């Protein structure tokens, strides 16, 4: 089947032929007629299957009639990244060169003023990232009640990047009569929930299993040591026949370090990550497409945003955190029937992630041998498990100390209990001043509180005899207590003395604080008693608390 049987206009067919395409892909054969009929569509297809043209071509045909109004776009396409948004705009420019439709791109890193100027003139096609779109909407520079077609591209990537709440907000602002198109590499439960909420009787188009990889891509994996990755990558770059290659890293800091390492080796490389300014990112992509840069080091932010058919190699410097990202990464090569090569560098600690990838793609990945580094096996945990083992050892040593500390604390806690049982008779000879300290030493357990209360009653009853010398029996009772105290470890005794001194200081501080207001009240009360003795100077109607300046007698005039 050719494009002529899909119902596209002659202008679009001419643009498609000029782009070098004669036969539509499976996603294009099913999506284009359904979109032209006005149906909502859910397209499940992996990257590189031509799904961008699958919604671009019918949208251009629909927009050929009508005219856009100021700040009211006729169609809206949401993309998760700036690179994807820019590539979709290139697709509209390529296929819409024979039309007079206007287009605007709302992405970060570009001046608001320039984007607002385009919105004021009116646009037929608005391509945006969710965050920047909502920024313009919040400023009152954009209205969405004129949107005829809404396209949410790379829905699964939107979910991974946390844009789903923004997508829901945007969908809720759409007019009631509009067409909605969802495209994704996978159909998760969250995406299914969105489609059930915002799509009306959609047509589900699934042209390939979401976890499949292209048959034209040769996949291999090298199991090496963690510190040998840079050396292994340099060997791969030197030995493989590379036309253009992408090296994927999990972290931005690794992108920078790998870029620096290859740059020092005299290799033409470029880097692409989220911290780069938008002009620098676009310049790097342009140089990579033109061939000025042969190898591109990128983070996953670019895994879905690169549409370069001539990529011959994909190197995974790190095993992806998500097994589905592996499919998206190697989908950058082997496109349009071309052969591609994918090599992944892994360490023994990545054994579980590698097994998940092999389970997802349905076959084992071939092991690759390298000359400059030692090849290991996934079952060899000596390298990968070493950091984890040392960490467990440190935590294990801390865990081993906890029972000893608990025993020490328990013995310390048991000491006051033993002293309390032996001090019942001795407390009768303590002074009233020491009573708060004795009460502070009581444990909080209910089993031991009852003897304490009986000891306090004896102490109160024995107060008149506190000046007498202790009896021989009392001295004999105190001797074992002193012996027990001296037998305690020095560390526990020091801690006990410190806690006792702290309790004594706290008790003295509370007594001073409580005694201060009483003395003040006593002075005030004695003063007012003196005023009561002088009825001639009593201030009537103000009560007992009279300011001092009103209490002075007023001299009588002659």
Coordinates of C-alpha atoms in Angstrom, one line a residue:
X1 CA 0.0 0.0 0.0
X2 CA 1.2 3.5 -0.9
X3 CA 0.3 6.9 0.6
X4 CA -2.1 7.6 -2.2
X5 CA -4.6 5.1 -0.6
X6 CA -4.7 6.8 2.8
X7 CA -6.8 9.8 1.7
X8 CA -4.2 12.6 1.9
X9 CA -4.3 15.7 -0.3
X10 CA -2.1 16.1 -3.4
X11 CA 0.0 18.8 -1.7
X12 CA 0.9 16.4 1.2
X13 CA 1.6 13.5 -1.1
X14 CA 4.1 15.7 -3.0
X15 CA 5.8 16.7 0.2
X16 CA 6.0 13.0 1.3
X17 CA 7.6 12.0 -2.0
X18 CA 10.1 14.9 -1.7
X19 CA 11.0 13.5 1.7
X20 CA 11.9 10.2 0.1
X21 CA 9.0 8.1 1.4
X22 CA 6.8 5.9 -0.7
X23 CA 5.3 3.2 1.6
X24 CA 3.7 4.0 4.9
X25 CA 4.7 2.2 8.1
X26 CA 2.2 0.0 10.0
X27 CA 1.4 2.8 12.5
X28 CA 0.8 5.2 9.6
X29 CA -1.4 2.9 7.7
X30 CA -3.8 2.5 10.6
X31 CA -3.5 5.9 12.3
X32 CA -3.9 8.3 9.3
X33 CA -7.3 7.1 8.1
X34 CA -8.7 7.0 11.7
X35 CA -7.5 10.6 12.4
X36 CA -8.9 11.8 9.1
X37 CA -12.3 10.3 10.1
X38 CA -12.2 12.4 13.3
X39 CA -11.8 9.5 15.8
X40 CA -9.8 9.5 19.0
X41 CA -6.8 7.3 18.7
X42 CA -4.5 5.5 21.1
X43 CA -1.3 4.6 19.3
X44 CA 1.1 2.1 20.9
X45 CA 4.4 1.9 19.0
X46 CA 8.0 1.9 19.8
X47 CA 10.3 4.7 18.7
X48 CA 11.4 4.8 15.1
X49 CA 8.2 3.4 13.7
X50 CA 7.1 6.7 12.0
X51 CA 4.4 7.6 14.5
X52 CA 5.3 11.3 14.3
X53 CA 4.3 11.4 10.6
X54 CA 1.4 9.3 11.6
X55 CA -0.3 12.2 13.2
X56 CA 1.5 15.1 11.5
X57 CA 0.2 14.3 8.0
X58 CA -3.5 14.0 8.8
X59 CA -3.4 17.1 11.0
X60 CA -2.0 19.1 8.1
X61 CA -4.8 17.9 5.9
X62 CA -7.5 18.8 8.4
X63 CA -6.0 22.3 9.0
X64 CA -5.9 23.2 5.4
X65 CA -9.3 24.7 5.8
X66 CA -9.9 27.5 8.3
X67 CA -7.9 30.2 9.9
X68 CA -6.3 30.7 13.3
X69 CA -7.3 33.5 15.7
X70 CA -5.0 35.5 18.0
X71 CA -4.0 33.6 21.1
X72 CA -6.3 30.7 20.1
X73 CA -4.3 27.8 18.5
X74 CA -6.2 25.4 16.4
X75 CA -4.2 22.3 17.3
X76 CA -2.0 21.5 20.3
X77 CA 0.8 18.9 20.5
X78 CA 2.4 18.2 23.9
X79 CA 5.9 16.8 24.1
X80 CA 7.9 15.8 27.2
X81 CA 11.2 17.3 26.1
X82 CA 12.5 20.3 24.2
X83 CA 14.3 18.1 21.7
X84 CA 11.1 16.1 20.8
X85 CA 9.1 19.4 20.5
X86 CA 11.8 20.8 18.1
X87 CA 11.8 17.6 16.0
X88 CA 8.0 17.6 15.7
X89 CA 8.2 21.2 14.5
X90 CA 10.8 20.1 11.9
X91 CA 8.3 17.4 10.7
X92 CA 5.6 20.0 10.2
X93 CA 8.0 22.2 8.3
X94 CA 9.0 19.3 6.1
X95 CA 5.5 18.0 5.3
X96 CA 3.7 21.4 5.4
X97 CA 6.0 23.3 3.0
X98 CA 3.2 23.5 0.4
X99 CA 0.7 25.0 2.9
X100 CA 0.5 28.4 4.5
X101 CA -0.1 27.2 8.1
X102 CA 1.5 29.0 10.9
X103 CA 3.3 27.2 13.8
X104 CA 4.7 28.2 17.2
X105 CA 7.0 26.4 19.6
X106 CA 6.6 26.9 23.3
X107 CA 9.6 25.4 25.1
X108 CA 11.9 26.4 27.9
X109 CA 15.2 28.3 27.3
X110 CA 13.5 30.7 24.9
X111 CA 12.3 34.3 25.5
X112 CA 8.7 34.6 26.6
X113 CA 8.4 37.8 24.5
X114 CA 9.2 36.1 21.2
X115 CA 6.7 33.3 22.0
X116 CA 4.0 35.7 23.0
X117 CA 4.5 37.7 19.8
X118 CA 3.8 34.5 17.7
X119 CA 0.7 33.7 19.8
X120 CA -0.7 37.2 19.2
X121 CA -0.5 36.7 15.5
X122 CA -2.4 33.4 15.8
X123 CA -1.0 29.9 15.2
X124 CA -2.5 26.8 13.5
X125 CA -0.1 24.4 15.1
X126 CA 1.2 24.9 18.7
X127 CA 3.9 22.5 19.9
X128 CA 4.8 22.8 23.6
X129 CA 6.1 21.2 26.7
X130 CA 3.5 21.1 29.5
X131 CA 5.3 23.5 31.9
X132 CA 5.9 26.3 29.4
X133 CA 2.3 26.0 28.1
X134 CA 0.9 26.4 31.5
X135 CA 3.2 29.4 32.1
X136 CA 1.7 31.2 29.1
X137 CA -1.8 30.2 30.1
X138 CA -1.3 31.6 33.6
X139 CA -0.1 34.9 32.1
X140 CA -3.3 35.2 30.1
X141 CA -1.5 35.0 26.8
X142 CA -3.1 31.8 25.6
X143 CA -6.6 30.4 25.4
X144 CA -7.3 26.7 24.7
X145 CA -11.0 26.9 23.9
X146 CA -10.3 26.9 20.2
X147 CA -8.3 23.7 20.1
X148 CA -9.7 21.2 17.5
X149 CA -7.0 18.5 17.9
X150 CA -5.0 17.6 21.0
X151 CA -2.0 15.3 20.7
X152 CA -0.2 13.9 23.7
X153 CA 3.0 12.3 22.5
X154 CA 5.3 10.0 24.4
X155 CA 2.7 9.5 27.2
X156 CA 4.9 7.0 29.0
X157 CA 7.8 9.5 29.1
X158 CA 5.4 12.1 30.4
X159 CA 4.6 9.7 33.2
X160 CA 8.3 9.0 34.0
X161 CA 9.1 12.8 34.1
X162 CA 6.1 13.6 36.4
X163 CA 4.1 15.6 33.8
X164 CA 0.9 13.7 34.2
X165 CA -0.7 16.2 36.6
X166 CA 0.0 19.0 34.1
X167 CA -1.4 16.9 31.2
X168 CA -4.6 16.3 33.2
X169 CA -4.9 20.1 33.8
X170 CA -4.4 20.8 30.1
X171 CA -6.9 18.2 29.1
X172 CA -9.5 19.6 31.5
X173 CA -9.2 23.0 29.8
X174 CA -10.0 21.7 26.3
X175 CA -13.3 22.5 24.7
X176 CA -16.0 19.7 24.7
X177 CA -15.9 19.1 21.0
X178 CA -12.3 18.2 20.1
X179 CA -10.3 15.2 18.9
X180 CA -7.7 13.6 21.2
X181 CA -4.7 11.5 20.1
X182 CA -2.5 9.6 22.6
X183 CA 0.8 8.0 21.5
X184 CA 3.0 6.0 23.7
X185 CA 5.6 3.2 23.6
X186 CA 3.8 1.4 26.4
X187 CA 0.3 1.4 27.9
X188 CA 0.5 1.4 31.7
X189 CA -2.3 1.5 34.1
X190 CA -1.9 5.2 34.7
X191 CA -2.0 6.0 31.0
X192 CA -5.0 3.7 30.6
X193 CA -6.7 5.7 33.3
X194 CA -6.0 8.9 31.4
X195 CA -7.3 7.6 28.1
X196 CA -10.5 6.3 29.8
X197 CA -11.0 9.7 31.3
X198 CA -10.3 12.0 28.4
X199 CA -10.8 10.0 25.2
X200 CA -14.2 9.2 23.6
X201 CA -14.5 5.7 22.1
X202 CA -10.8 5.6 21.0
X203 CA -9.4 3.3 18.4
X204 CA -6.5 1.3 19.8
X205 CA -3.6 0.8 17.4
X206 CA -0.8 -1.4 18.5
X207 CA 1.6 -2.2 15.8
X208 CA 4.4 -3.9 17.8
X209 CA 4.9 -5.3 21.3
X210 CA 6.0 -2.4 23.5
X211 CA 9.0 -4.4 24.9
X212 CA 10.3 -5.6 21.5
X213 CA 13.6 -4.5 20.0
X214 CA 14.3 -4.2 16.3
X215 CA 15.6 -7.4 14.7
X216 CA 18.2 -5.4 12.8
X217 CA 20.0 -4.4 16.0
X218 CA 22.9 -6.7 17.2
X219 CA 23.0 -6.6 21.0
X220 CA 25.9 -7.6 23.3
X221 CA 27.0 -6.9 26.8
X222 CA 30.4 -6.8 28.5
X223 CA 30.7 -7.6 32.2
X224 CA 33.6 -5.6 33.6
X225 CA 34.8 -3.9 36.8
X226 CA 33.3 -0.6 37.8
X227 CA 36.6 1.2 37.5
X228 CA 37.3 -0.1 34.0
X229 CA 34.3 1.4 32.2
X230 CA 36.2 4.4 30.7
X231 CA 39.0 2.1 29.4
X232 CA 36.5 -0.3 27.9
X233 CA 34.6 2.5 26.2
X234 CA 37.7 3.9 24.7
X235 CA 38.5 0.4 23.3
X236 CA 35.0 0.1 21.8
X237 CA 35.3 3.5 20.1
X238 CA 38.7 2.6 18.7
X239 CA 37.9 -0.8 17.4
X240 CA 34.3 -0.5 16.2
X241 CA 33.6 0.9 12.7
X242 CA 31.5 3.8 13.8
X243 CA 29.6 6.2 11.5
X244 CA 27.9 7.9 14.4
X245 CA 27.3 6.7 17.9
X246 CA 25.4 7.7 21.0
X247 CA 26.7 6.9 24.5
X248 CA 24.0 6.8 27.1
X249 CA 24.7 7.5 30.8
X250 CA 22.3 7.3 33.8
X251 CA 23.5 10.6 35.4
X252 CA 24.4 14.0 34.1
X253 CA 27.7 14.0 36.0
X254 CA 28.7 10.8 34.2
X255 CA 27.9 12.5 30.9
X256 CA 30.3 15.3 31.7
X257 CA 33.1 12.9 32.9
X258 CA 32.8 10.6 29.8
X259 CA 32.8 13.6 27.5
X260 CA 36.0 14.9 29.1
X261 CA 37.6 11.5 29.0
X262 CA 36.9 11.0 25.2
X263 CA 37.8 14.6 24.4
X264 CA 41.2 14.2 26.0
X265 CA 41.7 11.0 23.9
X266 CA 41.4 13.2 20.8
X267 CA 37.9 11.9 19.8
X268 CA 35.3 14.2 18.2
X269 CA 32.5 14.1 20.8
X270 CA 29.6 16.2 22.0
X271 CA 27.5 16.1 25.1
X272 CA 23.8 16.5 25.7
X273 CA 22.1 16.7 29.1
X274 CA 19.4 18.7 30.9
X275 CA 21.7 21.3 32.4
X276 CA 22.7 22.7 29.0
X277 CA 21.2 25.9 27.7
X278 CA 18.7 25.4 24.8
X279 CA 20.9 27.1 22.2
X280 CA 23.8 24.8 23.1
X281 CA 21.6 21.7 23.0
X282 CA 20.3 22.6 19.5
X283 CA 23.8 23.4 18.3
X284 CA 25.1 20.1 19.5
X285 CA 22.3 18.2 17.8
X286 CA 22.8 20.1 14.6
X287 CA 26.5 19.2 14.6
X288 CA 25.8 15.6 15.3
X289 CA 23.3 15.4 12.5
X290 CA 25.7 17.0 10.1
X291 CA 28.5 14.7 11.0
X292 CA 30.8 17.3 12.6
X293 CA 30.4 15.4 15.9
X294 CA 30.8 11.6 15.5
X295 CA 30.0 10.5 19.0
X296 CA 27.3 12.0 21.3
X297 CA 27.3 11.5 25.0
X298 CA 23.7 11.9 26.3
X299 CA 21.5 11.3 29.3
X300 CA 18.1 9.7 29.1
X301 CA 16.6 13.2 28.5
X302 CA 17.6 12.6 24.8
X303 CA 16.7 8.9 24.6
X304 CA 13.3 9.7 23.1
X305 CA 14.2 13.0 21.3
X306 CA 16.6 12.0 18.6
X307 CA 15.4 11.2 15.1
X308 CA 18.7 10.5 13.3
X309 CA 18.5 7.6 10.9
X310 CA 22.2 7.2 10.4
X311 CA 23.2 6.2 14.0
X312 CA 25.3 3.0 13.6
X313 CA 26.1 2.3 17.3
X314 CA 24.6 2.7 20.7
X315 CA 26.8 2.3 23.8
X316 CA 25.2 2.0 27.2
X317 CA 27.9 3.3 29.6
X318 CA 25.5 2.3 32.4
X319 CA 22.8 -0.3 32.6
X320 CA 19.5 1.6 32.5
X321 CA 17.6 2.0 35.7
X322 CA 14.4 0.9 34.0
X323 CA 14.4 -2.1 31.7
X324 CA 12.1 -0.3 29.3
X325 CA 14.6 2.5 28.9
X326 CA 16.9 -0.1 27.4
X327 CA 14.5 -0.7 24.5
X328 CA 14.2 3.1 24.0
X329 CA 18.0 3.6 24.0
X330 CA 18.9 0.9 21.5
X331 CA 15.9 2.1 19.4
X332 CA 18.2 5.0 18.3
X333 CA 20.0 2.5 16.0
X334 CA 18.8 0.0 13.4
X335 CA 16.1 2.3 12.2
X336 CA 14.3 2.1 8.8
X337 CA 15.7 -1.4 8.1
X338 CA 19.3 -0.4 8.7
X339 CA 21.7 -2.6 10.7
X340 CA 22.7 -1.3 14.1
X341 CA 25.0 -2.4 17.0
X342 CA 24.3 -2.0 20.7
X343 CA 26.9 -2.7 23.4
X344 CA 26.2 -2.4 27.1
X345 CA 28.8 -2.1 29.8
X346 CA 27.7 -3.7 33.0
X347 CA 29.3 -4.7 36.4
X348 CA 28.5 -7.7 38.5
X349 CA 26.2 -5.6 40.7
X350 CA 24.0 -5.0 37.7
X351 CA 23.0 -8.7 37.6
X352 CA 19.4 -8.2 38.6
X353 CA 18.9 -5.3 36.1
X354 CA 20.4 -7.4 33.3
X355 CA 18.2 -10.3 34.0
X356 CA 15.1 -8.0 34.0
X357 CA 16.2 -6.7 30.5
X358 CA 16.6 -10.2 29.2
X359 CA 13.2 -11.2 30.5
X360 CA 11.7 -8.1 28.9
X361 CA 13.1 -8.6 25.4
X362 CA 12.5 -12.4 25.6
X363 CA 16.1 -13.6 25.0
X364 CA 19.5 -13.5 26.5
X365 CA 22.0 -10.9 25.5
X366 CA 25.3 -12.1 23.9
X367 CA 28.4 -11.6 26.1
X368 CA 31.2 -9.6 24.6
X369 CA 34.9 -10.0 25.2
X370 CA 37.3 -7.1 25.4
X371 CA 41.1 -7.1 25.1
X372 CA 42.0 -4.2 27.4
X373 CA 40.0 -5.2 30.5
X374 CA 39.2 -8.4 32.3
X375 CA 35.8 -9.9 31.6
X376 CA 33.8 -11.0 34.6
X377 CA 30.6 -12.9 35.1
X378 CA 27.3 -11.8 36.5
X379 CA 27.6 -14.4 39.2
X380 CA 31.0 -13.0 40.3
X381 CA 29.9 -10.6 43.1
X382 CA 33.4 -9.8 44.3
X383 CA 33.5 -6.6 42.4
X384 CA 29.9 -5.5 42.5
X385 CA 29.2 -6.5 46.1
X386 CA 32.3 -5.1 47.6
X387 CA 30.9 -1.6 48.3
X388 CA 27.7 -3.1 49.7
X389 CA 29.6 -5.6 51.9
X390 CA 31.8 -2.8 53.4
X391 CA 28.6 -0.8 54.1
X392 CA 27.0 -3.8 55.8
X393 CA 30.1 -4.3 57.8
X394 CA 30.0 -0.7 59.1
X395 CA 26.3 -0.9 59.9
X396 CA 26.9 -4.4 61.4
X397 CA 29.5 -3.1 63.8
X398 CA 27.1 -0.4 64.9
X399 CA 24.4 -3.0 65.3
X400 CA 26.8 -5.2 67.4
X401 CA 27.3 -2.3 69.8
X402 CA 23.7 -1.8 70.5
X403 CA 23.2 -4.9 72.7
X404 CA 26.2 -3.9 74.8
X405 CA 24.9 -0.4 75.2
X406 CA 21.5 -1.8 76.1
X407 CA 23.1 -4.0 78.7
X408 CA 25.0 -1.1 80.1
X409 CA 21.9 1.1 80.2
X410 CA 20.0 -1.8 81.8
X411 CA 22.6 -2.2 84.5
X412 CA 22.6 1.5 85.1
X413 CA 18.8 1.5 85.3
X414 CA 18.8 -1.4 87.7
X415 CA 21.2 0.3 90.1
X416 CA 18.8 3.0 91.4
X417 CA 16.3 0.2 91.9
X418 CA 18.6 -1.8 94.1
X419 CA 19.6 1.4 95.9
X420 CA 15.9 2.2 96.4
X421 CA 15.2 -1.1 98.1
X422 CA 18.1 -0.6 100.5
X423 CA 17.6 3.1 101.2
X424 CA 14.1 2.8 102.6
X425 CA 15.3 3.0 106.2
X426 CA 18.1 5.4 105.4
X427 CA 15.8 8.0 103.9
X428 CA 14.3 8.5 107.3
X429 CA 17.5 10.2 108.3
X430 CA 17.8 12.4 105.2
X431 CA 17.0 16.0 105.6
X432 CA 14.0 17.7 103.9
X433 CA 16.4 19.4 101.5
X434 CA 17.5 16.0 100.1
X435 CA 13.9 14.8 99.6
X436 CA 13.5 16.3 96.0
X437 CA 16.7 14.6 94.9
X438 CA 15.5 11.2 96.2
X439 CA 12.2 11.7 94.4
X440 CA 14.1 12.5 91.2
X441 CA 16.1 9.3 91.4
X442 CA 12.9 7.2 91.4
X443 CA 12.5 5.0 88.3
X444 CA 9.2 5.4 86.3
X445 CA 8.2 1.8 86.6
X446 CA 5.0 1.2 88.5
X447 CA 6.5 -1.9 90.2
X448 CA 9.1 0.1 92.1
X449 CA 7.1 3.2 92.8
X450 CA 5.2 1.8 95.7
X451 CA 8.3 1.3 97.9
X452 CA 9.4 4.8 97.1
X453 CA 6.1 6.2 98.4
X454 CA 6.4 4.3 101.6
X455 CA 10.0 5.6 102.0
X456 CA 8.8 9.2 101.6
X457 CA 6.1 8.7 104.3
X458 CA 8.8 7.3 106.7
X459 CA 11.0 10.3 105.8
X460 CA 8.3 12.7 106.7
X461 CA 7.6 11.0 110.0
X462 CA 11.3 10.9 110.9
X463 CA 12.0 14.6 110.3
X464 CA 12.1 15.5 114.0
X465 CA 14.9 12.9 114.5
X466 CA 17.0 14.0 111.5
X467 CA 19.5 15.7 113.8
X468 CA 20.3 12.5 115.6
X469 CA 23.3 10.3 114.6
X470 CA 22.5 7.3 112.6
X471 CA 22.2 4.0 114.4
X472 CA 24.6 1.1 114.0
X473 CA 22.0 -0.8 111.9
X474 CA 21.6 2.1 109.5
X475 CA 25.4 2.4 109.2
X476 CA 25.6 -1.4 108.4
X477 CA 22.9 -0.9 105.7
X478 CA 24.8 1.9 104.1
X479 CA 28.1 -0.2 103.9
X480 CA 26.8 -2.7 101.4
X481 CA 25.4 0.2 99.4
X482 CA 28.7 1.9 99.2
X483 CA 30.4 -1.4 98.3
X484 CA 27.9 -1.9 95.5
X485 CA 28.4 1.6 94.3
X486 CA 32.2 1.2 94.2
X487 CA 31.8 -2.1 92.3
X488 CA 30.0 -0.4 89.5
X489 CA 32.1 0.4 86.4
X490 CA 33.8 3.8 86.4
X491 CA 31.9 4.8 83.3
X492 CA 28.5 4.1 84.8
X493 CA 29.5 5.9 88.1
X494 CA 30.6 8.9 86.2
X495 CA 27.4 9.0 84.2
X496 CA 25.4 8.6 87.3
X497 CA 27.2 11.4 89.1
X498 CA 26.7 13.6 86.1
X499 CA 23.0 12.9 85.9
X500 CA 22.7 13.4 89.7
X501 CA 24.4 16.7 89.5
X502 CA 22.3 17.8 86.6
X503 CA 19.1 16.9 88.5
X504 CA 20.4 18.7 91.6
X505 CA 21.2 21.8 89.5
X506 CA 17.7 21.6 87.9
X507 CA 16.1 21.3 91.3
X508 CA 18.0 24.2 92.7
X509 CA 17.1 26.3 89.7
X510 CA 13.4 25.4 90.1
X511 CA 13.5 26.4 93.8
X512 CA 15.1 29.7 93.1
X513 CA 12.5 30.4 90.3
X514 CA 9.6 29.5 92.6
X515 CA 11.0 31.4 95.5
X516 CA 11.5 34.7 93.6
X517 CA 7.8 35.4 92.9
X518 CA 6.9 34.6 96.5
X519 CA 9.4 37.1 97.9
X520 CA 8.1 39.7 95.5
X521 CA 4.6 39.0 96.5
X522 CA 5.6 39.2 100.1
X523 CA 7.1 42.6 99.6
X524 CA 4.1 43.8 97.8
X525 CA 1.7 42.4 100.4
X526 CA 3.7 44.0 103.3
X527 CA 3.6 47.3 101.5
X528 CA -0.1 47.1 101.0
X529 CA -0.5 46.2 104.7
X530 CA 1.3 49.4 105.5
X531 CA -1.1 51.3 103.3
X532 CA -4.0 49.8 105.0
X533 CA -2.7 51.2 108.3
X534 CA -3.0 54.7 106.8
X535 CA -6.6 55.1 105.8
X536 CA -6.1 58.8 105.1
X537 CA -4.1 58.0 102.0
X538 CA -6.2 55.1 100.7
X539 CA -7.1 55.4 97.0
X540 CA -10.7 54.4 96.7
X541 CA -12.0 52.4 93.8
X542 CA -8.7 50.9 92.5
X543 CA -8.5 47.8 94.6
X544 CA -5.4 46.5 96.3
X545 CA -3.0 46.7 93.3
X546 CA -2.5 50.5 93.1
X547 CA 0.4 52.0 91.2
X548 CA 3.2 53.5 93.4
X549 CA 2.8 57.0 92.0
X550 CA -0.9 57.1 93.1
X551 CA 0.0 56.0 96.7
X552 CA 2.0 59.2 97.5
X553 CA 0.0 61.6 99.7
X554 CA -1.0 64.8 98.0
X555 CA 0.0 67.9 100.1
X556 CA -2.9 69.9 101.3
X557 CA -3.1 73.5 100.3
X558 CA -3.4 76.2 103.0

